[in-house]
Each structure stands twice: as C-alpha cells, then as structure tokens.
Coordinates of C-alpha atoms in Angstrom, one line a residue:
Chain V
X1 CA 0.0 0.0 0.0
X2 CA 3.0 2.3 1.1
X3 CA 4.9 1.5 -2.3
X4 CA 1.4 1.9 -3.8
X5 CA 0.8 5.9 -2.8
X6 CA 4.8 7.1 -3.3
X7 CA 4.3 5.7 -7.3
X8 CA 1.0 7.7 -7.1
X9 CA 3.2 10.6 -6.2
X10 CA 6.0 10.1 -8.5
X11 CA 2.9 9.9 -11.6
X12 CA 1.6 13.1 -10.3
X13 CA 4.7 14.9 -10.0
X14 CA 6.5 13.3 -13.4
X15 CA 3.0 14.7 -15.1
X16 CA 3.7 17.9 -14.0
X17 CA 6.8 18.6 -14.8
X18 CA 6.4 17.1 -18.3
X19 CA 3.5 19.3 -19.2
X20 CA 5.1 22.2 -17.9
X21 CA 8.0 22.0 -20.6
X22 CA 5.6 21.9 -23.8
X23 CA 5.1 26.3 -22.9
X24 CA 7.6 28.0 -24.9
X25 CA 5.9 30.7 -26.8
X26 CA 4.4 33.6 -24.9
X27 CA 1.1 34.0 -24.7
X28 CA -0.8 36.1 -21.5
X29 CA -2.4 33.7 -18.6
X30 CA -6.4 34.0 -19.1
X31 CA -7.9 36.4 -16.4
X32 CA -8.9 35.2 -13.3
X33 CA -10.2 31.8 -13.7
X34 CA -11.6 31.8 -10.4
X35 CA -11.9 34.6 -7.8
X36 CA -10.6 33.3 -5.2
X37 CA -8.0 30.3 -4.3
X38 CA -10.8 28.7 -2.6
X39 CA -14.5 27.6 -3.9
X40 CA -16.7 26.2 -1.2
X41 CA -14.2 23.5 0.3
X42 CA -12.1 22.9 -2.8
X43 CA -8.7 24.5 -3.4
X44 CA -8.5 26.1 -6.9
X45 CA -5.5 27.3 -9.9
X46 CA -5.2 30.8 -7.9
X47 CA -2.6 32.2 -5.6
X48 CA -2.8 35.5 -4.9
X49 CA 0.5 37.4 -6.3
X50 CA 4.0 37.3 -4.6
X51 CA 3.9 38.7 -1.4
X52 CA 0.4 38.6 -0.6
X53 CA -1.0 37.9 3.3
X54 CA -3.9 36.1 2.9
X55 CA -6.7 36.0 5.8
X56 CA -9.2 33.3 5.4
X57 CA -12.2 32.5 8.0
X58 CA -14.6 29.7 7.3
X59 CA -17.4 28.3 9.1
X60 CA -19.8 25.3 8.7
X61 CA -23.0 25.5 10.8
X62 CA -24.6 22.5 12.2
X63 CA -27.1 20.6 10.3
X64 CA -29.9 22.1 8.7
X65 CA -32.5 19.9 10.7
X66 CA -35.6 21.7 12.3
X67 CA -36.3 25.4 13.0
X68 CA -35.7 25.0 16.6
X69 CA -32.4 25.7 16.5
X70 CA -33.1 28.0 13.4
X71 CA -31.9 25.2 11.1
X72 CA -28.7 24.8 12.4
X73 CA -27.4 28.2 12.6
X74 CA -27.2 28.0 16.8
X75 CA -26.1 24.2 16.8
X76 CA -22.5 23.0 17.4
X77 CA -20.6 24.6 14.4
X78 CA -16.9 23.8 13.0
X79 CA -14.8 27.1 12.2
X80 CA -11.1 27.5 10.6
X81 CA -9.0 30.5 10.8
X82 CA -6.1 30.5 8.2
X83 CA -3.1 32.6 6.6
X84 CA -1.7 32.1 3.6
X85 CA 1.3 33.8 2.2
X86 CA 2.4 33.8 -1.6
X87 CA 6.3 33.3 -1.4
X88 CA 5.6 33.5 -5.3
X89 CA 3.2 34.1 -8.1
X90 CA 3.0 30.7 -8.3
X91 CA 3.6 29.5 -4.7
X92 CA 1.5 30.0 -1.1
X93 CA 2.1 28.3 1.7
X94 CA -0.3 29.1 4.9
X95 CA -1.0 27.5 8.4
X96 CA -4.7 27.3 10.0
X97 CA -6.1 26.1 13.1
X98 CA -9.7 24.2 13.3
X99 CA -12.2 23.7 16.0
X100 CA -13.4 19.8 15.4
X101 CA -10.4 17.6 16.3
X102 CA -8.4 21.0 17.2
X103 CA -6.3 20.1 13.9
X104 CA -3.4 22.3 13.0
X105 CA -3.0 22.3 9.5
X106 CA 0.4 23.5 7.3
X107 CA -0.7 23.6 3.1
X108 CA 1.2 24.4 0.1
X109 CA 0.2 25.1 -3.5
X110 CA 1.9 25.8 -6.6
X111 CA 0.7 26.4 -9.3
X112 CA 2.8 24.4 -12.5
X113 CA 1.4 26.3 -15.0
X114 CA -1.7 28.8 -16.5
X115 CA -4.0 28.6 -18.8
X116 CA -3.0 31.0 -21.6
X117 CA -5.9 33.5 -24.2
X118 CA -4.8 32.0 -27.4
X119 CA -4.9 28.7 -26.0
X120 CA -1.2 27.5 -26.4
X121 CA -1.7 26.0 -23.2
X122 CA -5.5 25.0 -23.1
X123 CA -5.4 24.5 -18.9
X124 CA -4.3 25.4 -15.7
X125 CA -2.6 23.1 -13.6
X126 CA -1.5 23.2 -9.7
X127 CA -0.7 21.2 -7.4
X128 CA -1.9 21.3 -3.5
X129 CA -0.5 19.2 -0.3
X130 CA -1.1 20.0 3.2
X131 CA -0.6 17.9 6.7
X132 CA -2.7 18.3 9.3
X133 CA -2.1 17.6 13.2
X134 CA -4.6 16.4 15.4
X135 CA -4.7 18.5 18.5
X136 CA -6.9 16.7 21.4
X137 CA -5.9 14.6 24.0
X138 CA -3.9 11.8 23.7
X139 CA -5.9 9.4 24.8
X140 CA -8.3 9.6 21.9
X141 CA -5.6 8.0 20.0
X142 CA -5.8 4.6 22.2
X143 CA -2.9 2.4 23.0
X144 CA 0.8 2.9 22.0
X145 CA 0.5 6.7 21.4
X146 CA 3.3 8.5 19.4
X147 CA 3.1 11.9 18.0
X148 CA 2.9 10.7 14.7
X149 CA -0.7 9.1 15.6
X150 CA -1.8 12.6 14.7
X151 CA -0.8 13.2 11.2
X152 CA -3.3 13.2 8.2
X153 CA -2.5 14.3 4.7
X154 CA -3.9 15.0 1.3
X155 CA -2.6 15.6 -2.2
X156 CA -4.6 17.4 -5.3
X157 CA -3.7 17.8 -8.7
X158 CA -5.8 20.6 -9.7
X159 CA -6.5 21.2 -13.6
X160 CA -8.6 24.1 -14.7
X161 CA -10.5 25.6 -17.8
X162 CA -12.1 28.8 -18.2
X163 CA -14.6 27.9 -21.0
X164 CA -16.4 31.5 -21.3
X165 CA -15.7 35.0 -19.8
X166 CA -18.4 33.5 -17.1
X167 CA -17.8 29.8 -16.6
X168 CA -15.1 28.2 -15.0
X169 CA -14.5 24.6 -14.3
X170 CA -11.7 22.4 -12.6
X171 CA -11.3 18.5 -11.5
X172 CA -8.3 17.5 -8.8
X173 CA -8.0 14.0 -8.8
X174 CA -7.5 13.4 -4.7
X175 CA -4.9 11.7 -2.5
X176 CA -6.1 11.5 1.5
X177 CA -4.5 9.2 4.1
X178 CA -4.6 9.7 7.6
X179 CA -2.2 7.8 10.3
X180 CA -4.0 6.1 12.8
X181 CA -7.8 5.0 12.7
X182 CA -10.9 3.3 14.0
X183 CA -10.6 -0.8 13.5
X184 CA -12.3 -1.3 9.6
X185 CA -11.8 2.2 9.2
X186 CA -9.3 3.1 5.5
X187 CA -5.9 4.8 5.7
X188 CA -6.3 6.0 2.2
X189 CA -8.7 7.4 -0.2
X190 CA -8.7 8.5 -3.7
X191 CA -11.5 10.5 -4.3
X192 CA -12.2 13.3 -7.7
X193 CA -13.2 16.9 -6.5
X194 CA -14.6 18.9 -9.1
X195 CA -15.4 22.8 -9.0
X196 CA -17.5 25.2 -11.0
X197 CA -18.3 28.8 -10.7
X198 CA -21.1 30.3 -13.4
X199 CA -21.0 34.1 -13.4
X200 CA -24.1 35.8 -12.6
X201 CA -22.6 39.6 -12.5
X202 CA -19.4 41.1 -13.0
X203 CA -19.1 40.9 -9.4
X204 CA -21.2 37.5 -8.3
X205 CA -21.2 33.4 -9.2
X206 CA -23.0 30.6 -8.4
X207 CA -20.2 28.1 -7.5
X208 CA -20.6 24.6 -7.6
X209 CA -18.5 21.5 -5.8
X210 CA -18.9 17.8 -5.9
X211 CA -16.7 15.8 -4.1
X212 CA -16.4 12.2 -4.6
X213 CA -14.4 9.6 -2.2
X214 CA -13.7 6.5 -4.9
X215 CA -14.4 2.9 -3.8
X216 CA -11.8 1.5 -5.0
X217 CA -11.6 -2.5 -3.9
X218 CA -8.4 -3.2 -4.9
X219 CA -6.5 -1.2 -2.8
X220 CA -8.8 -1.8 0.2
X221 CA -7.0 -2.9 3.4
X222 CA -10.2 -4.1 4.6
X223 CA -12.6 -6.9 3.3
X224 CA -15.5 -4.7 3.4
X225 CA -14.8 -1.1 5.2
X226 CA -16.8 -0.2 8.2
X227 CA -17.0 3.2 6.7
X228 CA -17.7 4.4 3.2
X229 CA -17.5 8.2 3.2
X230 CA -20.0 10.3 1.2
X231 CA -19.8 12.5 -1.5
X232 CA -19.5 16.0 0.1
X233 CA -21.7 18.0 -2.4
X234 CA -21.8 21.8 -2.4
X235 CA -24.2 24.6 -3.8
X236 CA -23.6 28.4 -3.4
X237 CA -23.4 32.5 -4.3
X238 CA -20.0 33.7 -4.3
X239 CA -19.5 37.7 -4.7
X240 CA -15.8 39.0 -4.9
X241 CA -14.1 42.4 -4.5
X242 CA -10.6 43.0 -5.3
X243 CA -9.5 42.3 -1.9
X244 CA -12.6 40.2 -0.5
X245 CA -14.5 37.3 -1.1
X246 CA -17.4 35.9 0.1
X247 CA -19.1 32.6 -0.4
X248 CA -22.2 31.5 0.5
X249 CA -23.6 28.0 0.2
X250 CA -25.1 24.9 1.6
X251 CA -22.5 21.8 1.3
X252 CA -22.3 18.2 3.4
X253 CA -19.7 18.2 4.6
X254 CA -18.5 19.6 7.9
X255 CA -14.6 19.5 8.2
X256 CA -12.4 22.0 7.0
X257 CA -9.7 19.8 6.4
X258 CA -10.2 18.6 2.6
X259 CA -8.9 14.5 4.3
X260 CA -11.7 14.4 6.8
X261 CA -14.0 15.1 4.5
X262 CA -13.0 12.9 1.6
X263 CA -12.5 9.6 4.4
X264 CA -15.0 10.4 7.2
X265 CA -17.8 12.3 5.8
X266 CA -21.2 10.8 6.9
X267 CA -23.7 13.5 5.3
X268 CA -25.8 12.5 2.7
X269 CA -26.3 15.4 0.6
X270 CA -29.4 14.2 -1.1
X271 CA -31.0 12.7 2.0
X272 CA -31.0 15.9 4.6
X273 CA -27.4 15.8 5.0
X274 CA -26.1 19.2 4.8
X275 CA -25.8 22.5 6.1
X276 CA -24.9 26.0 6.1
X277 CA -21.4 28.1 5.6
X278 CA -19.6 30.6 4.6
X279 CA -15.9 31.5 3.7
X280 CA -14.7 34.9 3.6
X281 CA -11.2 35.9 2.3
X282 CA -9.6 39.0 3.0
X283 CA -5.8 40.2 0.9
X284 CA -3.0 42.6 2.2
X285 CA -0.2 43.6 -0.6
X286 CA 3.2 44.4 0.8
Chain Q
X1 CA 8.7 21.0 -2.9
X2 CA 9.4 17.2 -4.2
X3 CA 11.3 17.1 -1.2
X4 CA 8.7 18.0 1.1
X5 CA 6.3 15.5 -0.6
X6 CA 9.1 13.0 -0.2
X7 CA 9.2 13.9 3.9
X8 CA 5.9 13.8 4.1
X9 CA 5.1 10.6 2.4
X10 CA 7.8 9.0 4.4
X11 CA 6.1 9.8 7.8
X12 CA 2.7 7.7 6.5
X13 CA 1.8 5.4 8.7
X14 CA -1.0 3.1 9.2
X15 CA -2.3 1.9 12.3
X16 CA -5.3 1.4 14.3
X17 CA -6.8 2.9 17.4
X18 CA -6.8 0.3 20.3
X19 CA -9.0 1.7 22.7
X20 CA -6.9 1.7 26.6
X21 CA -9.8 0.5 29.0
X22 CA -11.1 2.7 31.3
X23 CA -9.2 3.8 34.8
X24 CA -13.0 3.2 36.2
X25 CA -14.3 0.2 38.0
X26 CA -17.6 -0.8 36.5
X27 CA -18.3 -2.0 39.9
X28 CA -18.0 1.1 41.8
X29 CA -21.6 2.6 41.7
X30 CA -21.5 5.9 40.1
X31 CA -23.7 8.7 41.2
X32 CA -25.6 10.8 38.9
X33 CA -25.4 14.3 40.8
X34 CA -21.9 14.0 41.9
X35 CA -20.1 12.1 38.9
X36 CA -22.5 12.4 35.9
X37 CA -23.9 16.1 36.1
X38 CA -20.0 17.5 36.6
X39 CA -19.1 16.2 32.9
X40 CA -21.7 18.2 31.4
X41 CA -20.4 21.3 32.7
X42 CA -16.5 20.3 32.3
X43 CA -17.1 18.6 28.4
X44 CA -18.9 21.9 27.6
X45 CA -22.2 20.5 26.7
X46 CA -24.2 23.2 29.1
X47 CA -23.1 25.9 26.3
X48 CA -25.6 25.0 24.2
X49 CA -27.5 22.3 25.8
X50 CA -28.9 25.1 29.2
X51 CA -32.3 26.4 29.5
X52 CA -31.5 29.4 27.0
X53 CA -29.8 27.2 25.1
X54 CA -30.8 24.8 22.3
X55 CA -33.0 21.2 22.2
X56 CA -32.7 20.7 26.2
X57 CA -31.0 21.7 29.5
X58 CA -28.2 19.4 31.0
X59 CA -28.3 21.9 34.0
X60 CA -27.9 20.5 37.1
X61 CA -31.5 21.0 37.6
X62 CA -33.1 19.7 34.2
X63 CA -30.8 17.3 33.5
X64 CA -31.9 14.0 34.3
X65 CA -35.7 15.1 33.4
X66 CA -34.2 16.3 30.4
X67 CA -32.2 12.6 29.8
X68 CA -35.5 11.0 30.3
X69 CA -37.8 12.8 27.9
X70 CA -35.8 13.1 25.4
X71 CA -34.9 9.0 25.2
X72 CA -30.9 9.9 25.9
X73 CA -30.9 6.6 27.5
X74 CA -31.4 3.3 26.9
X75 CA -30.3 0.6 29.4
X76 CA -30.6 -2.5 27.7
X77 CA -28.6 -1.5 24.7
X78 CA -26.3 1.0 26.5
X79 CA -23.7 1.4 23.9
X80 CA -25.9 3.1 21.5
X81 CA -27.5 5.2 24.3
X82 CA -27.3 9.2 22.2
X83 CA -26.4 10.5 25.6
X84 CA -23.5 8.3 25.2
X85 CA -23.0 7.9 21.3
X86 CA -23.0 11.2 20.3
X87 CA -20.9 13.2 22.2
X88 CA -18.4 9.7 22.5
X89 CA -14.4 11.1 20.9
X90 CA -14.6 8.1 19.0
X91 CA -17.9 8.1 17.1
X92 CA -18.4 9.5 13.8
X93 CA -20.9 11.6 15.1
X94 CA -20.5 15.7 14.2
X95 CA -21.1 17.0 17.8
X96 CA -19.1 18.5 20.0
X97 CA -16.9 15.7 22.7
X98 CA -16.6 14.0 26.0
X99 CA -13.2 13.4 27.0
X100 CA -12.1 9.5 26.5
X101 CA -12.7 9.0 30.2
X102 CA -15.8 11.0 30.9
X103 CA -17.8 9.1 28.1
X104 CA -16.2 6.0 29.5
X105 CA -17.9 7.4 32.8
X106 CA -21.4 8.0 30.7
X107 CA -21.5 4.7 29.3
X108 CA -20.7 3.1 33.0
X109 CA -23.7 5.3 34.7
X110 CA -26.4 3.6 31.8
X111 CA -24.8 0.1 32.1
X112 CA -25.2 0.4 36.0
X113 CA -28.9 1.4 35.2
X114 CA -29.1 5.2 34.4
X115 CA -30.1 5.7 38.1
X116 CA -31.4 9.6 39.3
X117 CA -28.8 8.9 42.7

C-alpha cells in the first residue's frame, strides 16, 4: 500500500513537470479563472500574487435539521482561521487552526502552469499538499500513542478551464490518508473533487463543488470497510471584491480539512445531510 | 517541494486505534449528581444544551428530566445510548466531545442502570 501511494506521487509529479515543458511561446495567462484560491471547500489554480498575506475565516454551521435551533445556525458549528502567504506568483504556503479535532494544519500550492488567451496552453494546472495535526488529548488516539498518531495528509492535482468569460470549471483527482484510525476504518482514499463557478454579474457566481471519495476495492485494506464516506456535495453565491470574497452555500460536509471530508464524511447530501457556511477571504499587498 | 512531498510521504503510517480500558471500575456505583452532572459542565455540553440554550437543558436542575424525555438513554442497549454515542471522541458523530474518560464514565452510569442517585 505504502509503495502503492509514493508511485501515485511520483505519476503526479513526473506529469507535471512534463506538461510544464511543452510552454515555450508567450502568450498572456487567461484572467482570473476563479476569484478566489478557494471555492466552497475545494482548493482552486489561484494564488494571490507574490507577497500577498492572505486571511481566510470559514465556518460550517450544524445541520440544517428543524427550525428550533433555526436550522442549524445555533447548533455546534466547525470554524477555521487560516493565513496564507504567496512566497511566489505561483507558490503560497499558509497554516490554519480548526475547532473539530483542534487540527493544526500547514498547506502548500503551486501552481505548474496557466491557462493562456490563445490557447497555447489550453489548462491550468497546480498542485496542493497540506498535513494536518490532530490537537486533542492523547488518549483519543488509544494504545501505544506516538506523536505521529496525529498526522493526516492530502494531495490534489488541480487542472482548470475557463470555458467562457463567465464559466469556469476544474477537476483534482485526490490523495487523502490519515495515520491512525478506528478498527475497519481506511488509511487511504482516492476520491475526484470537481469545482465550477457560473457568473451571474461582474461581481457574483453561483459556485458549484462535488466531491467524490472512490471505492476502490483493490486497494482496500479491509474486506469490506466499516466506513464508506460520502460524497460532500456543495451549492452556493459567491461575490468577490478585489481584496474580499465571500461565499455563501449549503454543502455536506462539515470539516475543513479537505482528508476528513473525503475519508469520514457521513452527510448524505441528497437525504437531509447538509448544512450552512460561509468562507470569507480578505488580501494585504506588501 | 518534491522534497517536502518525499518527507511527508515517508512519515505515513498506518495503524489502528486500540482503545486503553477505562481507569473506572464498573463496579464502583456511580452517582448521577456527583459524577455524571460535573461532565456536562467540564465537556462543555451546558453551552448550548442550558435552558437558554438549544433542544434541552443538562443543567444540574433539568438534566436528568431532560435525559429521560428526550430518550438519551437506553439501558438494555447502553452502547448506542445518544447520551453516550454522540458526544463519544470516538464516534463518527459531528457534535461536540466528551473526553475518553468521561464518556467511558457516561456509558458506565447507563450500564449500572441510568439511576437519578
């Protein structure tokens, strides 16, 4: 299984690099494929230019269930506070700290290369890793506990096309594995995430996400596992400024770290399963 | 950055949480007042679950009234008691936690009977 993910890698990596060596004549990156380097849940192609502080706040309210707690908005909520930091126009790298599983999180992205307006290069490509650390007590993690217990991971390889001045669309095939788990629970999951934004105004979209864990038997560690994670499914208004953006929507899945959702996500989006949130972005030039 | 891939890969691991049992002896009656009610102000739960608060109260006052009309209980399948399950570390539930020994407390208090002592 081990051997299994590091050639995984090695093909997503290799890819890269090979694709980036076909751009040799110059041609202008298309403008602003998406608004924002996040869309609901999903990472997208942007990164804010070199030496940009990025402040992102998002928040997933509990499930939209009855109007007693005013469907969901005053139940138990998860809520991420992050900052990202653009070392380059094509490189962030940013920390955040979540309330669910108190998980610490350290991400990168880089972006391989842009979709160009004469269409030399007819996508955008980047690539997106973080690690997460579990934060709670150590007891949670059971018998022989080591520091390491705590790690999850994931791994995107994000590849976009603007289609129209308004549409936008992108598909990340998924890597998540986390270290330690619940007996018949998965180490690893490949899952798809797709992303779409349609623009409704020069200012707002309606974004779409659907993100989809793969069953995959034949690299299952388990006959039959005792968890098979939903599809975390997300529908939503996103209006953007040139230094804000805001993003509306109702989605299924609750964490804000992309692994939790893709392996442990019980919501069924089509059967009551979801609930409300909201991301908000906020930039700083130096 | 193939590097830090590389370092990160290499720290994968893949084991499985063996619950430690409990520091508790299932023996040892547990009172409701002065074991149970304390874990609901400690874990948190009175933040939401008070009598301003949301679905119902796990004030001292309310709470086992509260346990018994809303089902939170059910002694002759203790492990899938909600008053247990849901706020259990280790359940997939989304709600907010017990610590591993409090629920381990919980689930000890319905297997004794769920007694108002």
């Amino acid at each position: 299984m081990k051997k299994f993910t590091i050639i995984l890698f090695a093909l997503l990596i290799g890819a890269g690099s090979l694709l980036a060596q076909e751009e040799k004549k110059k041609d202008k990156p298309v403008r602003a494929p998406f608004e924002s380097g996040i869309l609901i849940d999903n990472q997208t192609v942007i990164v804010p230019t070199k030496k940009t502080l990025e402040f992102v706040i998002e928040h997933r309210f509990g499930e939209i269930k009855d109007h007693k707690d005013l469907w969901g908005i005053y139940a138990a909520s998860n809520i991420r506070l992050a900052l990202n930091y653009s070392l380059l126009d094509n490189l962030m790298i940013g920390l955040g700290t979540t309330k669910d599983q108190k998980l610490q999180d350290f991400r990168a992205k880089y972006i391989v290369f842009e979709q160009t307006r004469e269409n030399t290069i007819p996508v955008g490509v980047a690539f997106y890793g973080n690690m997460a650390i579990d934060g709670r007590e150590k007891d949670v993690f059971g018998k022989d506990y080591k520091f390491s217990n705590r790690f999850s991971y994931y791994a995107a390889l994000i590849i976009s096309r603007k289609i129209s001045y308004g549409i936008s669309v992108q598909v990340a095939p998924t890597f998540s594995h986390i270290n330690k788990v619940q007996k018949e629970y998965e180490h690893d999951k490949i899952g798809i995430a797709f992303s779409g934004r349609a623009r409704i105004s020069p200012q707002s979209s309606i974004t779409l996400q659907w993100n989809q864990p793969l069953e995959i038997e034949g690299i299952y560690e388990h006959h039959e596992p005792a968890l098979k994670p939903k599809a975390n499914i997300g529908i939503g208004w996103e209006i953007s400024t040139s230094t804000h953006v805001f993003q509306m929507f109702v989605s299924s899945g609750r964490a804000l770290v992309p692994q939790y959702n893709m392996m442990h996500n019980t919501n069924d989006f089509f059967d009551g399963g979801i609930m409300f949130g909201f991301n908000i972005t906020r930039l700083w030039s130096f | 950055m193939l590097f830090t891939v590389i370092a990160f890969l290499s720290a994968c691991e893949y084991e499985f949480i063996e619950l430690k049992k409990p520091d508790i002896d299932p023996d040892v009656p547990l009172s409701f007042k002065s074991d149970i009610v304390p874990i609901f102000q400690d874990d948190g739960c009175v933040a939401c679950h008070s009598t301003t608060g949301i679905a119902f109260s796990l004030e001292e006052a309310q709470a086992y009234q509260s346990i018994q009309n809303n089902n939170l209980v059910d002694t002759a399948n203790p492990q899938s008691s909600p008053l247990y399950v849901v706020p259990d570390p280790n359940s997939a539930e989304q709600h907010d936690k017990y610590s591993v020994d409090n629920a381990a407390k919980v689930l000890i208090w319905i297997q004794q009977g769920a007694k108002n002592n």
